[in-house]
Coordinates of C-alpha atoms in Angstrom, one line a residue:
M29 CA 46.6 -12.9 -129.8
C30 CA 45.8 -9.0 -128.7
I31 CA 48.3 -6.1 -129.6
F32 CA 47.3 -2.7 -128.3
A33 CA 48.0 -0.3 -131.3
S34 CA 47.5 3.4 -131.1
A35 CA 47.4 3.6 -134.8
N36 CA 44.5 1.3 -134.6
Q37 CA 42.9 3.4 -131.9
S38 CA 43.5 6.8 -133.6
Y39 CA 41.4 5.4 -136.7
C40 CA 38.6 4.2 -134.5
S41 CA 38.5 7.5 -132.8
M42 CA 38.0 9.2 -136.3
K43 CA 35.1 7.2 -137.4
T44 CA 31.6 8.6 -136.8
I45 CA 30.1 6.7 -133.9
T46 CA 26.3 5.8 -134.9
N47 CA 25.8 3.6 -131.6
P48 CA 27.5 4.6 -128.4
F49 CA 27.2 1.1 -126.9
I50 CA 30.4 -0.4 -128.2
V51 CA 31.0 -4.2 -127.8
S52 CA 34.4 -4.6 -129.8
G53 CA 37.4 -2.7 -130.8
Y54 CA 38.5 0.6 -129.1
I55 CA 36.1 2.5 -126.9
P56 CA 36.6 6.4 -127.0
E57 CA 36.7 8.2 -123.7
R58 CA 33.0 9.5 -123.9
Y59 CA 31.5 6.1 -124.3
F60 CA 33.4 4.4 -121.6
C61 CA 31.4 3.8 -118.5
D62 CA 32.8 4.4 -114.9
R63 CA 35.9 2.4 -113.7
D64 CA 37.7 5.8 -112.6
K65 CA 39.0 4.4 -109.4
E66 CA 40.1 1.4 -111.1
T67 CA 41.9 3.3 -113.7
Q68 CA 43.8 5.3 -111.5
W69 CA 44.6 2.4 -109.3
I70 CA 46.1 0.4 -112.0
L71 CA 48.1 3.4 -113.3
R72 CA 49.5 4.3 -109.9
R73 CA 50.7 0.6 -109.8
I74 CA 52.6 0.7 -113.3
V75 CA 54.2 4.0 -112.7
S76 CA 55.5 2.8 -109.4
H77 CA 57.0 -0.3 -111.6
E78 CA 54.7 -2.8 -109.8
H79 CA 53.2 -5.8 -111.4
V80 CA 49.4 -5.9 -111.4
L81 CA 46.9 -9.0 -110.9
L82 CA 43.4 -8.1 -112.3
M83 CA 40.9 -10.6 -111.7
S84 CA 37.0 -10.8 -112.7
Q85 CA 34.6 -13.1 -114.1
R86 CA 34.8 -13.3 -118.1
R87 CA 33.2 -10.6 -120.2
M88 CA 33.4 -7.8 -117.2
G89 CA 35.7 -5.7 -119.3
K90 CA 39.3 -6.5 -118.1
T91 CA 40.6 -6.0 -121.5
K92 CA 38.8 -2.8 -122.4
L93 CA 40.0 -1.4 -118.8
I94 CA 43.5 -2.1 -119.8
E95 CA 43.2 -0.4 -123.3
H96 CA 41.4 2.5 -121.4
C97 CA 44.5 2.7 -119.1
F98 CA 47.0 2.7 -121.8
E99 CA 45.3 5.6 -123.5
S100 CA 46.6 8.0 -120.7
D101 CA 49.4 10.4 -121.5
E102 CA 51.9 9.0 -119.1
I103 CA 51.6 5.5 -120.6
Q104 CA 51.7 6.7 -124.3
K105 CA 54.7 8.8 -123.8
N106 CA 56.8 6.4 -121.7
Y107 CA 55.9 2.8 -122.2
I108 CA 55.7 0.1 -124.9
T109 CA 52.5 -1.8 -124.4
L110 CA 51.9 -5.3 -125.3
A111 CA 49.4 -7.8 -124.8
I112 CA 48.8 -11.8 -125.3
D113 CA 45.9 -13.8 -124.7
I114 CA 46.8 -17.4 -123.7
L115 CA 43.3 -18.9 -123.0
H116 CA 43.9 -21.3 -125.9
T117 CA 47.4 -22.3 -125.3
T118 CA 47.9 -25.7 -123.6
T119 CA 51.8 -25.8 -123.4
F120 CA 54.8 -23.6 -122.3
R121 CA 56.1 -23.8 -126.1
E122 CA 52.7 -22.2 -127.3
F123 CA 53.0 -19.4 -124.7
V124 CA 56.5 -18.8 -125.7
Q125 CA 55.5 -18.8 -129.3
Q126 CA 52.8 -16.2 -128.7
L127 CA 55.2 -14.1 -126.9
G128 CA 57.9 -13.9 -129.4
N129 CA 55.6 -12.8 -132.2
V130 CA 54.2 -10.0 -130.2
V131 CA 57.5 -8.7 -129.2
Y132 CA 58.5 -8.7 -132.7
D133 CA 55.6 -6.9 -133.7
S134 CA 55.6 -4.4 -130.9
I135 CA 59.4 -3.9 -130.3
A136 CA 61.5 -5.2 -133.0
K137 CA 59.5 -3.3 -135.5
R138 CA 59.9 -0.2 -133.9
S139 CA 63.3 0.9 -135.4
A140 CA 66.2 -0.6 -137.4
K141 CA 68.1 -0.3 -133.9
M142 CA 65.6 -2.6 -132.3
M143 CA 65.2 -5.0 -135.0
K144 CA 69.0 -5.3 -134.8
V145 CA 68.7 -6.2 -130.9
F146 CA 66.0 -8.5 -131.5
T147 CA 67.8 -10.7 -134.6
S148 CA 71.0 -10.7 -132.8
A149 CA 69.3 -11.8 -129.3
M150 CA 67.1 -14.6 -130.7
R151 CA 69.7 -17.1 -131.4
S152 CA 67.7 -20.0 -130.8
L153 CA 65.4 -19.2 -133.5
S154 CA 67.6 -18.0 -136.2
A155 CA 65.8 -20.4 -138.6
S156 CA 62.6 -18.2 -138.2
F157 CA 64.1 -15.2 -139.9
G158 CA 63.6 -14.5 -143.5
Y159 CA 63.7 -11.5 -146.0
D160 CA 60.8 -9.7 -148.0
P161 CA 62.5 -8.4 -151.2
V162 CA 59.3 -6.5 -152.1
Q163 CA 59.0 -4.6 -148.8
N164 CA 62.6 -4.6 -148.5
T165 CA 62.3 -5.7 -144.7
P166 CA 63.2 -8.5 -142.8
T167 CA 60.6 -11.0 -141.6
F168 CA 60.0 -13.2 -138.7
D169 CA 57.9 -16.4 -138.6
I170 CA 58.1 -18.3 -135.7
K171 CA 56.5 -21.9 -135.5
L172 CA 56.1 -24.2 -132.8
G173 CA 58.4 -26.8 -134.4
D174 CA 61.2 -24.0 -134.0
I175 CA 61.3 -24.0 -130.4
S176 CA 63.2 -26.9 -129.0
A177 CA 64.4 -25.1 -125.7
P178 CA 61.4 -22.9 -124.8
D179 CA 63.3 -21.8 -121.4
Y180 CA 66.3 -20.8 -123.4
T181 CA 63.9 -18.8 -126.1
L182 CA 62.1 -17.1 -123.5
K183 CA 65.1 -15.8 -122.0
E184 CA 66.2 -14.4 -125.2
I185 CA 62.8 -12.7 -125.8
F186 CA 63.0 -11.2 -122.2
E187 CA 66.5 -10.1 -123.1
V188 CA 65.0 -7.9 -126.0
M189 CA 62.4 -6.3 -123.6
E190 CA 64.9 -5.4 -121.2
K191 CA 66.8 -3.6 -124.2
A192 CA 63.9 -2.0 -125.5
D193 CA 64.1 2.1 -125.8
K194 CA 61.1 2.4 -123.3
R195 CA 59.9 0.5 -120.4
C196 CA 57.6 -2.4 -121.6
I197 CA 54.2 -3.2 -120.1
I198 CA 52.9 -6.9 -121.0
V199 CA 49.4 -7.7 -120.3
I200 CA 48.9 -11.7 -120.1
D201 CA 45.1 -12.4 -120.4
E202 CA 43.9 -15.7 -119.0
F203 CA 47.0 -16.2 -117.1
Q204 CA 45.5 -18.9 -115.0
Q205 CA 46.2 -21.1 -118.0
V206 CA 49.8 -21.4 -117.1
A207 CA 48.9 -23.4 -114.2
K208 CA 47.3 -25.9 -116.6
Y209 CA 50.0 -26.6 -119.1
T210 CA 51.5 -29.9 -119.5
E211 CA 54.6 -28.6 -118.4
K212 CA 54.2 -28.7 -114.7
N213 CA 57.2 -26.6 -113.9
A214 CA 56.0 -23.7 -116.1
E215 CA 55.1 -21.5 -113.3
A216 CA 58.6 -21.8 -111.8
L217 CA 60.3 -21.3 -115.1
L218 CA 58.3 -18.0 -115.7
R219 CA 58.7 -16.6 -112.4
S220 CA 62.4 -17.3 -112.4
H221 CA 62.8 -15.0 -115.4
I222 CA 60.6 -12.4 -114.5
Q223 CA 61.9 -11.9 -110.9
H224 CA 65.2 -10.5 -112.8
L225 CA 63.6 -8.1 -115.2
N226 CA 64.0 -4.5 -114.6
N227 CA 62.6 -3.0 -117.8
V228 CA 59.1 -4.9 -118.0
I229 CA 56.0 -4.4 -116.0
F230 CA 53.5 -7.2 -116.0
V231 CA 49.7 -7.4 -115.7
F232 CA 48.4 -10.8 -115.3
C233 CA 44.7 -11.1 -116.0
G234 CA 42.5 -13.9 -115.1
S235 CA 38.9 -14.9 -115.0
Q236 CA 38.9 -18.1 -113.1
R237 CA 39.3 -16.5 -109.5
H238 CA 40.0 -19.6 -107.6
L239 CA 43.0 -20.5 -109.7
M240 CA 44.5 -17.0 -109.8
E241 CA 44.2 -16.7 -105.9
S242 CA 45.8 -20.1 -105.8
M243 CA 48.8 -19.0 -107.9
F244 CA 49.4 -15.7 -106.2
F245 CA 48.4 -16.0 -102.7
S246 CA 49.7 -19.5 -101.8
E247 CA 53.1 -19.7 -100.4
K248 CA 53.8 -23.0 -102.0
R249 CA 53.5 -21.4 -105.6
P250 CA 56.2 -19.4 -107.5
F251 CA 54.0 -16.4 -108.1
Y252 CA 53.4 -15.7 -104.3
M253 CA 52.5 -12.1 -103.5
S254 CA 54.5 -11.2 -106.6
A255 CA 51.8 -8.6 -107.8
R256 CA 49.5 -6.1 -106.4
S257 CA 45.9 -7.1 -106.7
I258 CA 42.4 -5.7 -107.7
V259 CA 39.2 -7.6 -108.4
L260 CA 37.1 -6.0 -111.0
E261 CA 33.4 -6.0 -109.9
P262 CA 30.3 -5.1 -111.9
I263 CA 29.8 -1.4 -112.3
S264 CA 27.1 -0.4 -110.0
R265 CA 23.7 -0.3 -111.3
D266 CA 23.0 3.3 -110.8
D267 CA 26.2 4.3 -112.6
Y268 CA 25.3 2.1 -115.5
R269 CA 21.9 3.3 -115.5
D270 CA 23.0 7.0 -115.7
F271 CA 25.6 6.1 -118.4
A272 CA 22.8 4.4 -120.5
M273 CA 20.2 7.0 -120.3
R274 CA 22.8 9.8 -120.9
Q275 CA 23.9 8.0 -124.2
F276 CA 20.4 7.6 -125.5
M277 CA 19.5 11.2 -124.8
A278 CA 22.7 12.1 -126.8
F279 CA 21.3 11.0 -129.8
G280 CA 17.7 12.2 -129.3
K281 CA 16.2 8.9 -128.0
S282 CA 15.4 7.9 -124.4
I283 CA 15.3 4.7 -122.3
A284 CA 13.2 3.9 -119.3
P285 CA 15.3 3.7 -116.0
E286 CA 13.3 0.5 -115.2
A287 CA 14.3 -1.0 -118.6
V288 CA 18.0 -0.4 -117.7
D289 CA 17.7 -2.0 -114.3
A290 CA 15.8 -4.9 -115.8
V291 CA 18.7 -5.6 -118.0
Y292 CA 21.2 -5.1 -115.6
D293 CA 19.6 -7.4 -113.0
S294 CA 18.8 -10.3 -115.3
L295 CA 22.5 -10.2 -116.6
G296 CA 24.4 -9.8 -113.3
G297 CA 25.8 -6.5 -114.3
V298 CA 28.3 -8.2 -116.8
T299 CA 29.6 -5.5 -118.8
L300 CA 29.8 -7.1 -122.1
Y301 CA 26.1 -8.3 -121.9
L302 CA 24.9 -5.1 -121.0
Q303 CA 26.6 -3.3 -123.9
R304 CA 25.0 -5.9 -126.2
I305 CA 21.5 -5.6 -125.1
M306 CA 21.7 -1.7 -124.8
K307 CA 23.1 -1.7 -128.4
D308 CA 20.3 -3.5 -129.7
A309 CA 17.8 -1.4 -127.9
F310 CA 19.5 1.6 -129.3
N311 CA 19.2 0.4 -132.8
E312 CA 15.6 -0.7 -132.1
T313 CA 14.4 2.7 -130.7
P314 CA 13.6 5.5 -133.2
K315 CA 14.7 8.9 -132.8
G316 CA 12.4 10.7 -130.3
E317 CA 10.9 7.5 -128.8
Q318 CA 11.6 5.7 -125.8
C319 CA 13.0 2.2 -125.1
V320 CA 10.6 0.2 -122.6
V321 CA 11.0 -2.8 -120.4
E322 CA 9.0 -5.0 -123.0
M323 CA 11.3 -4.1 -125.4
V324 CA 14.7 -5.0 -123.5
K325 CA 13.0 -8.4 -122.4
E326 CA 12.3 -9.2 -125.9
L327 CA 15.7 -8.4 -126.8
M328 CA 17.1 -10.5 -124.1
S329 CA 15.0 -13.6 -125.1
D330 CA 16.5 -13.3 -128.5
Y331 CA 19.9 -13.1 -127.3
I332 CA 19.6 -16.2 -125.2
Q333 CA 18.0 -17.8 -128.1
E334 CA 21.0 -16.9 -130.4
C335 CA 23.3 -18.3 -127.7
D336 CA 21.3 -21.5 -127.5
T337 CA 23.7 -23.9 -129.9
R338 CA 26.9 -22.5 -127.9
F339 CA 25.1 -23.5 -124.5
R340 CA 24.1 -26.9 -125.8
E341 CA 27.5 -27.6 -127.1
Q342 CA 29.1 -26.5 -123.8
L343 CA 26.9 -28.7 -121.7
A344 CA 27.2 -31.8 -124.2
F345 CA 30.7 -32.3 -122.8
I346 CA 29.8 -32.7 -119.2
S347 CA 28.6 -35.8 -117.1
E348 CA 25.1 -36.3 -115.8
T349 CA 26.6 -36.0 -112.3
Q350 CA 28.0 -32.5 -113.4
K351 CA 24.7 -31.6 -114.9
E352 CA 22.8 -32.7 -111.9
L353 CA 25.0 -30.5 -109.7
L354 CA 24.8 -27.6 -112.1
Y355 CA 20.8 -27.6 -112.2
A356 CA 20.8 -27.8 -108.5
I357 CA 23.1 -24.8 -107.9
Y358 CA 21.0 -23.0 -110.3
E359 CA 17.7 -23.8 -108.9
E360 CA 19.1 -22.1 -105.4
N361 CA 19.0 -18.8 -107.3
A362 CA 21.9 -17.7 -105.0
P363 CA 25.4 -18.5 -104.2
V364 CA 25.4 -21.9 -102.5
T365 CA 27.9 -22.6 -99.5
G366 CA 27.3 -26.3 -98.5
I367 CA 27.2 -28.2 -101.8
T368 CA 27.9 -31.4 -99.7
S369 CA 25.6 -30.8 -96.7
A370 CA 23.0 -33.7 -96.2
K371 CA 20.3 -31.1 -96.5
F372 CA 21.5 -29.7 -100.0
M373 CA 22.1 -33.1 -101.2
K374 CA 18.7 -34.6 -100.1
R375 CA 16.9 -31.7 -101.7
Y376 CA 18.4 -32.3 -105.2
R377 CA 19.2 -36.0 -104.7
L378 CA 22.5 -35.9 -105.2
K379 CA 24.4 -39.3 -105.0
S380 CA 27.4 -38.8 -102.6
A381 CA 29.5 -36.1 -101.2
S382 CA 32.6 -37.4 -103.0
S383 CA 30.7 -37.4 -106.2
V384 CA 29.6 -33.7 -105.7
Q385 CA 33.0 -32.5 -104.8
S386 CA 34.4 -34.2 -108.2
A387 CA 31.7 -32.6 -110.3
A388 CA 32.3 -29.2 -108.5
K389 CA 35.9 -29.6 -109.3
K390 CA 35.3 -30.3 -113.0
L391 CA 32.8 -27.5 -113.2
L392 CA 35.0 -24.8 -111.9
E393 CA 37.9 -26.1 -114.5
Y394 CA 35.3 -25.8 -117.2
D395 CA 34.3 -22.3 -116.0
I396 CA 30.7 -23.4 -115.7
L397 CA 30.6 -22.6 -112.2
T398 CA 32.5 -20.3 -110.2
R399 CA 33.4 -20.0 -106.4
S400 CA 34.2 -16.8 -104.4
E401 CA 34.6 -16.8 -100.6
G402 CA 33.5 -20.6 -100.5
C403 CA 30.2 -19.9 -102.3
Y404 CA 29.5 -21.5 -105.6
S405 CA 27.1 -20.0 -108.3
V406 CA 26.9 -20.3 -112.2
A407 CA 29.7 -18.5 -113.8
D408 CA 27.7 -17.1 -116.7
P409 CA 24.4 -15.3 -115.9
L410 CA 23.4 -15.7 -119.6
L411 CA 23.9 -19.6 -119.0
A412 CA 21.6 -19.2 -115.8
L413 CA 18.9 -17.5 -118.0
W414 CA 19.2 -20.2 -120.9
L415 CA 18.9 -22.8 -118.0
R416 CA 15.5 -21.3 -117.2
T417 CA 14.1 -21.8 -120.4
R418 CA 15.1 -25.5 -120.2
R419 CA 13.3 -26.4 -117.1

């Protein structure tokens, strides 16, 4: 669970920055790279009281972008911001549990008035309330077993948000997970409540684009056209190169432009990976000296080795047919369109069109492959680099 807390941000901004390439925690404005257009677009939608759909592959910086947006004066003064990450939830009850906890922490605790609103509204969870005699404050400890009627409990949670003293913005990260819940009506239940809310704006974030597009752009689905959408693409190579070189220079160091380009091209412009390698490169470069291509290549090799166990475990759970398709798409070294074409299947000795389709479906579900405009590619560029070391 993730909560955007201005108190934590203030604390972070007071700390001395020793490395400008930040990979976790709050990123101060001067160390935030680009995203000006996306920031302004999202803020315009929120101020217009429109729901937002934000899609990108994982590790592209969706969460950091939203945190950056929430630092604006307009949001700070006029809105309550909340966020939950539901990637690891598998049921609607878990979703309700996470939402209940974050609403308690972010809204109920704001004042005695809002605490009273919360305790009176959450009738179905009366057993979850307690009292801390040391702190002289009420407590709230919601367990999955406490939620016997999740639809009703969700209605109570939204009632609290509707009565909040400011308009609420709730970010739901990895929202495509709702489509995978064991309760097949989860989307419809959630949408039935959201469409009646006036004091709550939703930001739906997702990394599995094919699922998110199906949820929001299919006429048969409850969330059809219910949010304004934006796709977060990689920061341009020129912009990131300028940013990286400027940060090195500000600390009395330098980095060769071709070194930044080598990292960018190898890692597909994925923000988290870029920041990680640049962070390591910054640490390894003494003041007054320059980071060169050979150094970043060595750092990338070290990073790939560091992730070896993770990738081994990831591929241990997929079938031989799925591995064959994954390696075939990787070998193409470019997005693949006709994975069931006779030419592609013959080249990589794949068994049948039906087995390829079945394997592709599973690899998309596992987020090992990604599909955009009918083209398949390896979802994680770092995995693709690791595969190169295995062939």
